[in-house]
Tab-separated table of C-alpha atoms and ligand atoms in Angstrom:
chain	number	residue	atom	x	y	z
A	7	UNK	CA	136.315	120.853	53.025
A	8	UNK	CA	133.430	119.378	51.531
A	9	UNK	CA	132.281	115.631	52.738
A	10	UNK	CA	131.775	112.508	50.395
A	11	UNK	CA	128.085	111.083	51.239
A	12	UNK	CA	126.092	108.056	50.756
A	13	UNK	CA	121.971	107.724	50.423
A	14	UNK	CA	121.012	104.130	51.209
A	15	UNK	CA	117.198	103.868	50.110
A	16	UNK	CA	118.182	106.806	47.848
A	17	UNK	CA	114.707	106.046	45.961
A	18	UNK	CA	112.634	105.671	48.401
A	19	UNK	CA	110.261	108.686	49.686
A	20	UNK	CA	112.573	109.522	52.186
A	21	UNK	CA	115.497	109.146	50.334
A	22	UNK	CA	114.658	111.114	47.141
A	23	UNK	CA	113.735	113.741	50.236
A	24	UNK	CA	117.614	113.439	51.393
A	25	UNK	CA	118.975	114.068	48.264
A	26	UNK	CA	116.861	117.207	47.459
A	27	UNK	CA	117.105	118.418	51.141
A	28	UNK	CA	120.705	117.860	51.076
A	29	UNK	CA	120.622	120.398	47.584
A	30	UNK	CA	118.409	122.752	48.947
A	31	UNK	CA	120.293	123.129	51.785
A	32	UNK	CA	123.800	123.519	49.818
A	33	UNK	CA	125.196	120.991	52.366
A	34	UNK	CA	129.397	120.548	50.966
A	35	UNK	CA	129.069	117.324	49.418
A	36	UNK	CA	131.678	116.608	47.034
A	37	UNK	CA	130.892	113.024	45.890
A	38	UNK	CA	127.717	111.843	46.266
A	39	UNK	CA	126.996	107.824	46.292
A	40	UNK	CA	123.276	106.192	45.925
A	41	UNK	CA	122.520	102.747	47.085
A	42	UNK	CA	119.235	100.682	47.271
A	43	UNK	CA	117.748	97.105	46.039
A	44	UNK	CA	118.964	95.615	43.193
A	45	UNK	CA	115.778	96.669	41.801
A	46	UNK	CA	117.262	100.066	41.171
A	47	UNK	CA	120.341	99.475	39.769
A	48	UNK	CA	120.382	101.124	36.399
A	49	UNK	CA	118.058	104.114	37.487
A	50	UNK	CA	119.765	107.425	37.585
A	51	UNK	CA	118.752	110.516	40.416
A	52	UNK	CA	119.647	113.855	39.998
A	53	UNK	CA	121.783	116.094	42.321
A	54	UNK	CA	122.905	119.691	41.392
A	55	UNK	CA	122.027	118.967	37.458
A	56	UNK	CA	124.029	115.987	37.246
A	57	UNK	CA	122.909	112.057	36.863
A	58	UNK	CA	123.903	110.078	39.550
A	59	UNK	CA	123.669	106.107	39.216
A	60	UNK	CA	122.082	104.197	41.698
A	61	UNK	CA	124.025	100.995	43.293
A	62	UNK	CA	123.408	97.848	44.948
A	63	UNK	CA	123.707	97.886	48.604
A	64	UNK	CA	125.948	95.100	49.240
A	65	UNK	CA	128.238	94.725	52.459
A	66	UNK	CA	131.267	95.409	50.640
A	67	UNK	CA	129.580	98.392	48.902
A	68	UNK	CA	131.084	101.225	51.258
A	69	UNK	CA	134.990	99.817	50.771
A	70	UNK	CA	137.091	101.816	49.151
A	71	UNK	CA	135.158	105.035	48.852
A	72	UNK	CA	135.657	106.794	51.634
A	73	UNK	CA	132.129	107.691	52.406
A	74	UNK	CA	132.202	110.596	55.789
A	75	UNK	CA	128.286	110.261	56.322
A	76	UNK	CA	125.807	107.901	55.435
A	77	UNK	CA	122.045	108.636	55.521
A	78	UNK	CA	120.115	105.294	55.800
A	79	UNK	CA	116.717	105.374	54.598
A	80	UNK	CA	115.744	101.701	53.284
A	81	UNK	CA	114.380	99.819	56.878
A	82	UNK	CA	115.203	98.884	60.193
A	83	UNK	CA	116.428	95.200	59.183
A	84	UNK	CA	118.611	96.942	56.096
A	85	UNK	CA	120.070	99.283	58.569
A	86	UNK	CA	120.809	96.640	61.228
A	87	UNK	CA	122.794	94.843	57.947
A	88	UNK	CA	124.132	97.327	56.542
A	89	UNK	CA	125.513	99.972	58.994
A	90	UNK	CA	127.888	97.939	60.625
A	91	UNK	CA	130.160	97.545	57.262
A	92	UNK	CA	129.513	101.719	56.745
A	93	UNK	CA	130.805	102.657	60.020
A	94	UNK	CA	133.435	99.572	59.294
A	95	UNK	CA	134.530	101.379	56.181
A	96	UNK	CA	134.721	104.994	58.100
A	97	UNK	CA	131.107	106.417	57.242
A	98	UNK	CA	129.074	107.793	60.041
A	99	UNK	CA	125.566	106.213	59.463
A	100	UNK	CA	122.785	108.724	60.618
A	101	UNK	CA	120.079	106.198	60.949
A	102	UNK	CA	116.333	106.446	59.970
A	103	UNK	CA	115.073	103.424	60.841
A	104	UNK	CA	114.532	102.072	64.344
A	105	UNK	CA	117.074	99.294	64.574
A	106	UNK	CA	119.317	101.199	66.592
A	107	UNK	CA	117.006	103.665	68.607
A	108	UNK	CA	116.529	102.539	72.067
A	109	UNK	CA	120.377	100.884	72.066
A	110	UNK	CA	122.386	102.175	74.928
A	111	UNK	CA	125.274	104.557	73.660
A	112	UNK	CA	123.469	105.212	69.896
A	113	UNK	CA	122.435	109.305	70.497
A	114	UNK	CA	118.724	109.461	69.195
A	115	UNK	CA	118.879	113.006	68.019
A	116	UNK	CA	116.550	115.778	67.254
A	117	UNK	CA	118.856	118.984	66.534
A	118	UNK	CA	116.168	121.576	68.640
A	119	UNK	CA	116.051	119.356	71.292
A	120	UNK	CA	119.270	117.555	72.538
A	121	UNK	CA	122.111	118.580	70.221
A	122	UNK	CA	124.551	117.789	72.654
A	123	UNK	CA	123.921	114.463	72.644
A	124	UNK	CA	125.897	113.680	69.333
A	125	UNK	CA	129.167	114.273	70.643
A	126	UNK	CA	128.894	110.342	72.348
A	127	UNK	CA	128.663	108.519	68.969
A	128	UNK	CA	130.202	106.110	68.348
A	129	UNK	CA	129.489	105.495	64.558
A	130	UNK	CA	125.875	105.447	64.247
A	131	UNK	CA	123.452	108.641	65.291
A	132	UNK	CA	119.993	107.574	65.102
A	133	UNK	CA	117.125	109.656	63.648
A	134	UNK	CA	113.706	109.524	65.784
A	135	UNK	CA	110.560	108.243	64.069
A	136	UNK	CA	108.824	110.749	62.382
A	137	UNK	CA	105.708	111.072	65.082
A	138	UNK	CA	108.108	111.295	67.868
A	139	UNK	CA	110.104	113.996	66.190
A	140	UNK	CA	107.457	116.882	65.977
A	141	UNK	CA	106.054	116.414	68.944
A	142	UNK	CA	109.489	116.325	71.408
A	143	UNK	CA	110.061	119.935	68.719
A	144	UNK	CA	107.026	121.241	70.764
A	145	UNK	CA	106.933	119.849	74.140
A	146	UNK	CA	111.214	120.791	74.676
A	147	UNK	CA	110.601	124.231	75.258
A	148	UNK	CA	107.427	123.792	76.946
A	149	UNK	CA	109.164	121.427	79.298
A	150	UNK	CA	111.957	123.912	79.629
A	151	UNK	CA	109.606	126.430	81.026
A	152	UNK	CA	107.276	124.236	83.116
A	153	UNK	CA	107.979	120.599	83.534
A	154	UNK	CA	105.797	117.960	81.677
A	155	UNK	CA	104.887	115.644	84.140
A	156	UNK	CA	102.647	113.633	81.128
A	157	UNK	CA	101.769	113.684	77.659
A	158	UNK	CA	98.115	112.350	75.833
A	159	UNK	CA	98.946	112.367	71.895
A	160	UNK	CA	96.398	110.807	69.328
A	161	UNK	CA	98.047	111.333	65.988
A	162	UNK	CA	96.880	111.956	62.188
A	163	UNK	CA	99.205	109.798	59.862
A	164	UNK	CA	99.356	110.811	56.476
A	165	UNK	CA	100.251	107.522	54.234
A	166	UNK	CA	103.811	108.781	53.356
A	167	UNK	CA	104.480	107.358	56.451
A	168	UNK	CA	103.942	104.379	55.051
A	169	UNK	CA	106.262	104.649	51.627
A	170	UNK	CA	105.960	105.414	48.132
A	171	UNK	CA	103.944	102.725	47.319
A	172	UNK	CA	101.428	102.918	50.299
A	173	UNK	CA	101.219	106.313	48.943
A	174	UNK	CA	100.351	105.665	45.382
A	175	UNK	CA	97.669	103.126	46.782
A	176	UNK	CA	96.018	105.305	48.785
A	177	UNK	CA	95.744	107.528	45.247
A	178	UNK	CA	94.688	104.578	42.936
A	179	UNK	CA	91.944	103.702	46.109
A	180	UNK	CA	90.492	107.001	45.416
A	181	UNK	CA	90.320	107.087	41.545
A	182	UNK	CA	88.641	103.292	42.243
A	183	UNK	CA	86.133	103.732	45.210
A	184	UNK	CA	85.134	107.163	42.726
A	185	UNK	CA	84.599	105.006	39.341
A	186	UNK	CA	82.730	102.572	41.392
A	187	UNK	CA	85.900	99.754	40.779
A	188	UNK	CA	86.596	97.373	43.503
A	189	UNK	CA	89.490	98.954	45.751
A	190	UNK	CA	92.225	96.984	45.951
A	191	UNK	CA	93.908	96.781	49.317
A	192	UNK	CA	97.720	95.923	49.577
A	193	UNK	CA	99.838	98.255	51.980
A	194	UNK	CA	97.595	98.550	54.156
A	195	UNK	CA	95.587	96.550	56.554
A	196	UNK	CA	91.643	98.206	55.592
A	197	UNK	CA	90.982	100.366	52.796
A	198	UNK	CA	92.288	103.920	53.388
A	199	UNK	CA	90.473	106.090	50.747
A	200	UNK	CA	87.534	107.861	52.620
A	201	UNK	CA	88.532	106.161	55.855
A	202	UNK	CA	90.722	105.700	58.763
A	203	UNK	CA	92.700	103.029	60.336
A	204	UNK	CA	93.620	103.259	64.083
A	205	UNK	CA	96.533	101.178	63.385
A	206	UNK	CA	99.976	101.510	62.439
A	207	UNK	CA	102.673	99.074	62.923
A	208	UNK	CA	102.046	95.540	64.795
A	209	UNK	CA	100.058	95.088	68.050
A	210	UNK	CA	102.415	94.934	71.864
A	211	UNK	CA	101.448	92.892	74.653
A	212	UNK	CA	99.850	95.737	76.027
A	213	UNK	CA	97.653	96.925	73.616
A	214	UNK	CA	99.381	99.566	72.189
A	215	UNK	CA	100.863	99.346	69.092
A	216	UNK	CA	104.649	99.451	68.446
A	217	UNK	CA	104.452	102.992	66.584
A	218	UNK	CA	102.541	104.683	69.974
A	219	UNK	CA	105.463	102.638	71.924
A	220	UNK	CA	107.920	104.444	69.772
A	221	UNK	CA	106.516	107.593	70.708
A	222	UNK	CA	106.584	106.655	74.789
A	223	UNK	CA	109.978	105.165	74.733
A	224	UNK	CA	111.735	107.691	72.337
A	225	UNK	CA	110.177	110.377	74.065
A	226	UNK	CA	111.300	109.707	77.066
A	227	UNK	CA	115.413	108.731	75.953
A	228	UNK	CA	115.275	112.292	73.737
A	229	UNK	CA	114.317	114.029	76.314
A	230	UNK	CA	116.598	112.504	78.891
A	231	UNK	CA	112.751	112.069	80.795
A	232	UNK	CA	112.661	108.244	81.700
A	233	UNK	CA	109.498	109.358	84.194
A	234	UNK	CA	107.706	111.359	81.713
A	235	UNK	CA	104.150	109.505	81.644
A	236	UNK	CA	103.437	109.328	77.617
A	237	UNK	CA	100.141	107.375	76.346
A	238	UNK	CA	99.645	108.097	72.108
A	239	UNK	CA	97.229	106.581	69.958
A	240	UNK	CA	98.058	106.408	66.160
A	241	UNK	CA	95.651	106.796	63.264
A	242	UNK	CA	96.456	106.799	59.788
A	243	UNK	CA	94.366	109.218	57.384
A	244	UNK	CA	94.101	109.724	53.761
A	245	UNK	CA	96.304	112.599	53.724
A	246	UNK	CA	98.496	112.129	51.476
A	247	UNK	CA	102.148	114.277	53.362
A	248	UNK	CA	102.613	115.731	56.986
A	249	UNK	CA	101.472	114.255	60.426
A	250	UNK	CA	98.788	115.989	62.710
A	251	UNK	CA	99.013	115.247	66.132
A	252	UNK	CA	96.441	116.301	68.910
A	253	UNK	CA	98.623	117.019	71.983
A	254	UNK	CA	97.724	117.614	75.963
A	255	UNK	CA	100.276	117.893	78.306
A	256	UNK	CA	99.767	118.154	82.373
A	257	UNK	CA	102.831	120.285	84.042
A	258	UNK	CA	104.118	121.079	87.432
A	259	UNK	CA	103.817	125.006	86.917
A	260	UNK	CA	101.315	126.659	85.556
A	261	UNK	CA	101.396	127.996	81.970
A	262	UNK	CA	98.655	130.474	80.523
A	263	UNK	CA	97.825	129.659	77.017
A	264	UNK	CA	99.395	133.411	76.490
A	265	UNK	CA	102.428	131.679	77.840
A	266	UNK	CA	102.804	128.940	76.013
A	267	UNK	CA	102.090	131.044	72.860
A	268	UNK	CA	104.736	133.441	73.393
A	269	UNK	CA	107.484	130.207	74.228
A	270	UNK	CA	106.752	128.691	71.054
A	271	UNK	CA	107.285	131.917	69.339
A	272	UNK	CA	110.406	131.991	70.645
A	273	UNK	CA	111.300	128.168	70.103
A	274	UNK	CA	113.870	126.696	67.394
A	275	UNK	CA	112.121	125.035	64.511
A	276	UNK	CA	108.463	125.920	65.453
A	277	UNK	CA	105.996	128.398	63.585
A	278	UNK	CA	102.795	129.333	65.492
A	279	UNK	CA	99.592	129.467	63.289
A	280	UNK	CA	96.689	129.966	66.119
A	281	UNK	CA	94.465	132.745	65.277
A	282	UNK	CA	91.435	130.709	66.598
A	283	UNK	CA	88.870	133.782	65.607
A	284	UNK	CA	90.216	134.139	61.592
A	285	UNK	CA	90.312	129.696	61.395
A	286	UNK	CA	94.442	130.255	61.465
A	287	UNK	CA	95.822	126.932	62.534
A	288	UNK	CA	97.984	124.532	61.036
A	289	UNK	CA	96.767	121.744	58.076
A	290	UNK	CA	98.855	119.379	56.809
A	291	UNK	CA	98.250	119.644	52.914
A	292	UNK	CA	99.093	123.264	53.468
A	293	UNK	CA	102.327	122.614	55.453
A	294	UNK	CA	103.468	119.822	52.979
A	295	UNK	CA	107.316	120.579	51.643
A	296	UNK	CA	107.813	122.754	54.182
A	297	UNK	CA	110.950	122.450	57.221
A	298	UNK	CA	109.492	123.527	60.377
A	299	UNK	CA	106.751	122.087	63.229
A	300	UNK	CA	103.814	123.986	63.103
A	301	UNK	CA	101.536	124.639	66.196
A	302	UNK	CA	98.758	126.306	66.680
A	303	UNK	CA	94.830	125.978	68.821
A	304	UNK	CA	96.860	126.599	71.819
A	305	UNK	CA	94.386	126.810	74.973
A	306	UNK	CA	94.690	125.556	78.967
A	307	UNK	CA	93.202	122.001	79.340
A	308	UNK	CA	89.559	122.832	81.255
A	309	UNK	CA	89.727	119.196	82.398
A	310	UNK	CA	92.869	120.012	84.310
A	311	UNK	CA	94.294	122.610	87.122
A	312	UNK	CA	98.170	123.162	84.982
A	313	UNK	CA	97.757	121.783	81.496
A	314	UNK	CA	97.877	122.530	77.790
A	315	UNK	CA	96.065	121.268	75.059
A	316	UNK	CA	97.335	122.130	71.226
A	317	UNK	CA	97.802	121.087	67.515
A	318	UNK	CA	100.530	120.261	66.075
A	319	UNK	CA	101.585	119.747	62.066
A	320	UNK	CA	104.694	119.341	60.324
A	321	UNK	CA	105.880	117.259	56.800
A	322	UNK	CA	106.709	114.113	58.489
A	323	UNK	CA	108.967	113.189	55.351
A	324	UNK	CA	111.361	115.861	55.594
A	325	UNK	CA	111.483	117.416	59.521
A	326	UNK	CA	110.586	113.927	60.705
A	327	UNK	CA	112.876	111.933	58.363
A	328	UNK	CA	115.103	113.055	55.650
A	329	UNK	CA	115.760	117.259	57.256
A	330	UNK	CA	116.372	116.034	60.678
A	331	UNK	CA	119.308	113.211	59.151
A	332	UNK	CA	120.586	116.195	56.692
A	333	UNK	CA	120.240	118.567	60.006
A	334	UNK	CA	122.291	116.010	62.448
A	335	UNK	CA	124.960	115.853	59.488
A	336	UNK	CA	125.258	119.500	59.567
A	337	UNK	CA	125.564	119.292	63.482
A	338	UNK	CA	128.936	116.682	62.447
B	1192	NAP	P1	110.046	103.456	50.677
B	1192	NAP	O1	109.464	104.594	49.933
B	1192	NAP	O2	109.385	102.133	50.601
B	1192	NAP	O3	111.598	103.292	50.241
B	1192	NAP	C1	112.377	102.214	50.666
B	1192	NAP	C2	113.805	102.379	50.188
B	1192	NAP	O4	114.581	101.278	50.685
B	1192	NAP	C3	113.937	102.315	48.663
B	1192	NAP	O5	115.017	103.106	48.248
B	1192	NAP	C4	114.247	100.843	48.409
B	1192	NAP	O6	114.962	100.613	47.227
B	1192	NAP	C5	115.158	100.569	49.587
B	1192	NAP	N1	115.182	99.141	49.864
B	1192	NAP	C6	114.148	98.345	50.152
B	1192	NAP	N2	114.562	97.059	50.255
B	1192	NAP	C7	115.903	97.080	50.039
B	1192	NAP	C8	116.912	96.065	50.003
B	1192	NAP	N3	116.635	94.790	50.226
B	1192	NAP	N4	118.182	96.448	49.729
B	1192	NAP	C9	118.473	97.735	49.487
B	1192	NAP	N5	117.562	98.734	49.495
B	1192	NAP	C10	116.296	98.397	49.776
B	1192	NAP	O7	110.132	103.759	52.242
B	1192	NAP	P2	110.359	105.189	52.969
B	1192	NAP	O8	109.050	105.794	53.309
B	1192	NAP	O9	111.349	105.987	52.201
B	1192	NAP	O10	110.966	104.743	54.359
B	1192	NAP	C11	112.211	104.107	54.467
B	1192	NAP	C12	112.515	103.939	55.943
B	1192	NAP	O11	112.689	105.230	56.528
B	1192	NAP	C13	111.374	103.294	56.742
B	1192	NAP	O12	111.451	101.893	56.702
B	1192	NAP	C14	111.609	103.835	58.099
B	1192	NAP	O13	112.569	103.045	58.765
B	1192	NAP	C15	112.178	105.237	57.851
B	1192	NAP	N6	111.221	106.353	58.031
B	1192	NAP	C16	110.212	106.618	57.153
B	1192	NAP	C17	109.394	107.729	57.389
B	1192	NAP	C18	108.283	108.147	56.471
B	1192	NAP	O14	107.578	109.120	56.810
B	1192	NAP	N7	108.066	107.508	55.339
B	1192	NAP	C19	109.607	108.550	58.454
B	1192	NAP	C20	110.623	108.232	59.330
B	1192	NAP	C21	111.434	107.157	59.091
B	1192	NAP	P3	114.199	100.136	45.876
B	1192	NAP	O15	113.538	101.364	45.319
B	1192	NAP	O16	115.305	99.633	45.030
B	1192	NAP	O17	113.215	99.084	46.284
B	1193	3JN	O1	103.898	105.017	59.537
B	1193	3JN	C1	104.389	106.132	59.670
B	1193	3JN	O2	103.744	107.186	59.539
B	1193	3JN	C2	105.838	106.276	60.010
B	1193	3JN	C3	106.553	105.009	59.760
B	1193	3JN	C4	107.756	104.786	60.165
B	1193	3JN	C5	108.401	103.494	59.962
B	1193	3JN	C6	107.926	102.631	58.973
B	1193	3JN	C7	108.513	101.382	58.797
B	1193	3JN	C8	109.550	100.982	59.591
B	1193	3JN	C9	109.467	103.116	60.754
B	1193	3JN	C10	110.015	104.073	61.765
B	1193	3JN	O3	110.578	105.087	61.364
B	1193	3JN	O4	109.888	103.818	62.964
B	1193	3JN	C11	110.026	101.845	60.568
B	1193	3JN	C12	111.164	101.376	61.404
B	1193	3JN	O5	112.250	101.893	61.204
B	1193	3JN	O6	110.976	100.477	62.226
């Protein structure tokens, strides 16, 4: 029997990723609701040839139509609103955002990694954020075979990451900085075009920021590894779709880069490009609309006795964001 789903943020860049994934993918939806701001109401999206209207996301908006799953792309305060009166009304609310993360008894899923874990929800399954989820694709089976005892990330951000509009911005900042126009500088904190910014989200006590602690903390609940030592530092780029993320892991047994090749081979979700001696490795505008984590320089860490470095790629917007949600409501 097919299910009756909601997109909330159905316009957003994730959400207009959810509803193509969830066509692509010929997951059995037989009615299909949209919700985001008021904003959108009027606007019409398109799912298997037909016009579906966008609604306004109001508490009461779920009664009556008994959604089965609701994917919730539109923001971690949104969510923490809004999810409560979906499960309420009998939805299960896979969860983008990180309003519900790190709560004990929400499963924080990534479908390669700990499937299992969605059989103790209780309502609401929350998706990872998008840096956290290619990296814990790569490092499961590693860990599997060897047991990470830390993890050194410095990530690549393209400015999806940062929504449609921080998106088009980073676009008009080009076109501007090339005409010789002032740039004009709203969704982000410097200009982007032609430049990098070592920041994303808000500063923590400790100096990180609370995008790397997403990646520590995250990390460590997916992969049931509260000990796992995890230290990331986040950059955003001018790319405009798919993280990059620059990954060395220490481990208690010793894996050849040979090894580690032939477990990723073998690994769910992951597509080695390393042919260091043709320039084969994996670049995020030629990975962009694609499903799976790509990996590839794959060598053994020279500053360390049992360690890996390697680099890892994948479209943040659909395996970090809207295919993971579409992939945990296949799991349901
Ligand atoms: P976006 O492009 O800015 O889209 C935001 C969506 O939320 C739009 O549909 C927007 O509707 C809706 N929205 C905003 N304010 C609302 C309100 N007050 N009431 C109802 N709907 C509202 O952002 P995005 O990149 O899709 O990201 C959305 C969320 O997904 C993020 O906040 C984050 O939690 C999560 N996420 C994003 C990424 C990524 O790579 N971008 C990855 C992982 C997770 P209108 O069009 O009507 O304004
Ligand atoms: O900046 C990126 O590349 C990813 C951004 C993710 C994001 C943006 C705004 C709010 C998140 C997230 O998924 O963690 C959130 C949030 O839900 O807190």
């Amino acid at each position: 029997m097919g299910k009756r789903v909601a997109i909330v943020g159905a316009t957003g860049a994730v959400g207009t990723e959810m509803l193509e994934t969830l066509e692509k993918r010929n997951y059995p939806v037989d009615e299909l609701f949209l919700f985001a701001s008021s904003r959108s109401v009027g606007k019409k999206l398109k799912f298997r040839g037909n016009d579906v209207p966008v609604e306004e996301l109001t508490a009461d908006c779920f009664k009556g139509k008994r959604i089965d799953v609701a994917l919730f792309s539109a923001g971690a305060s949104r969510s923490k609103e809004f999810a409560p009166p979906a499960v309420e009304a009998g939805a299960v609310v896979v969860d983008n955002s990180s309003a519900f993360r790190m709560d004990d008894g929400i499963p924080l899923v990534v479908p390669e990694v700990n499937p299992e874990d969605i059989r103790t929800h209780k309502g609401i399954i929350a998706n990872p954020n998008c840096s956290t989820i290619q990296m814990v694709v790569a490092l499961k089976p590693l860990h599997d075979a060897a047991t990470i005892t830390r993890v050194e990330v410095s990530t690549y951000q393209a400015v999806s990451g940062a929504g449609q509009a921080a998106m088009d911005e980073c676009v008009q900042q080009v076109r501007d900085y090339l005409a010789g126009n002032p740039v004009r500088i709203e969704k982000f904190l410097h200009q982007i075009a032609f430049n990098l910014i070592p920041q994303i989200d808000v500063f923590t006590d400790n100096g990180y920021t609370k995008e790397e602690m997403k990646m520590v903390k995250e990390t460590q609940k997916i992969m049931h590894a509260p000990g796992l030592k995890v230290t990331a530092t986040t950059v955003r780029v001018p790319v405009l779709r798919a993280h990059s993320e620059s990954i060395t892991i220490s481990t208690e047994k010793k894996l050849t880069a040979a090894q580690a090749r032939a477990i990723f081979e073998k690994a769910p979700g992951i597509v080695v490009q390393d042919d260091p001696a043709k320039s084969v490795y994996p670049m995020p505008f030629f990975v962009s609309g694609s499903y799976p984590v790509y990996v590839g320089r794959i060598r053994e860490d020279i500053s360390q006795d049992k360690g890996l470095a390697f680099f890892c790629v994948a479209d943040q917007l659909l395996k970090g964001a809207a295919l993971n949600a579409v992939q945990i409501a296949e799991l349901l």
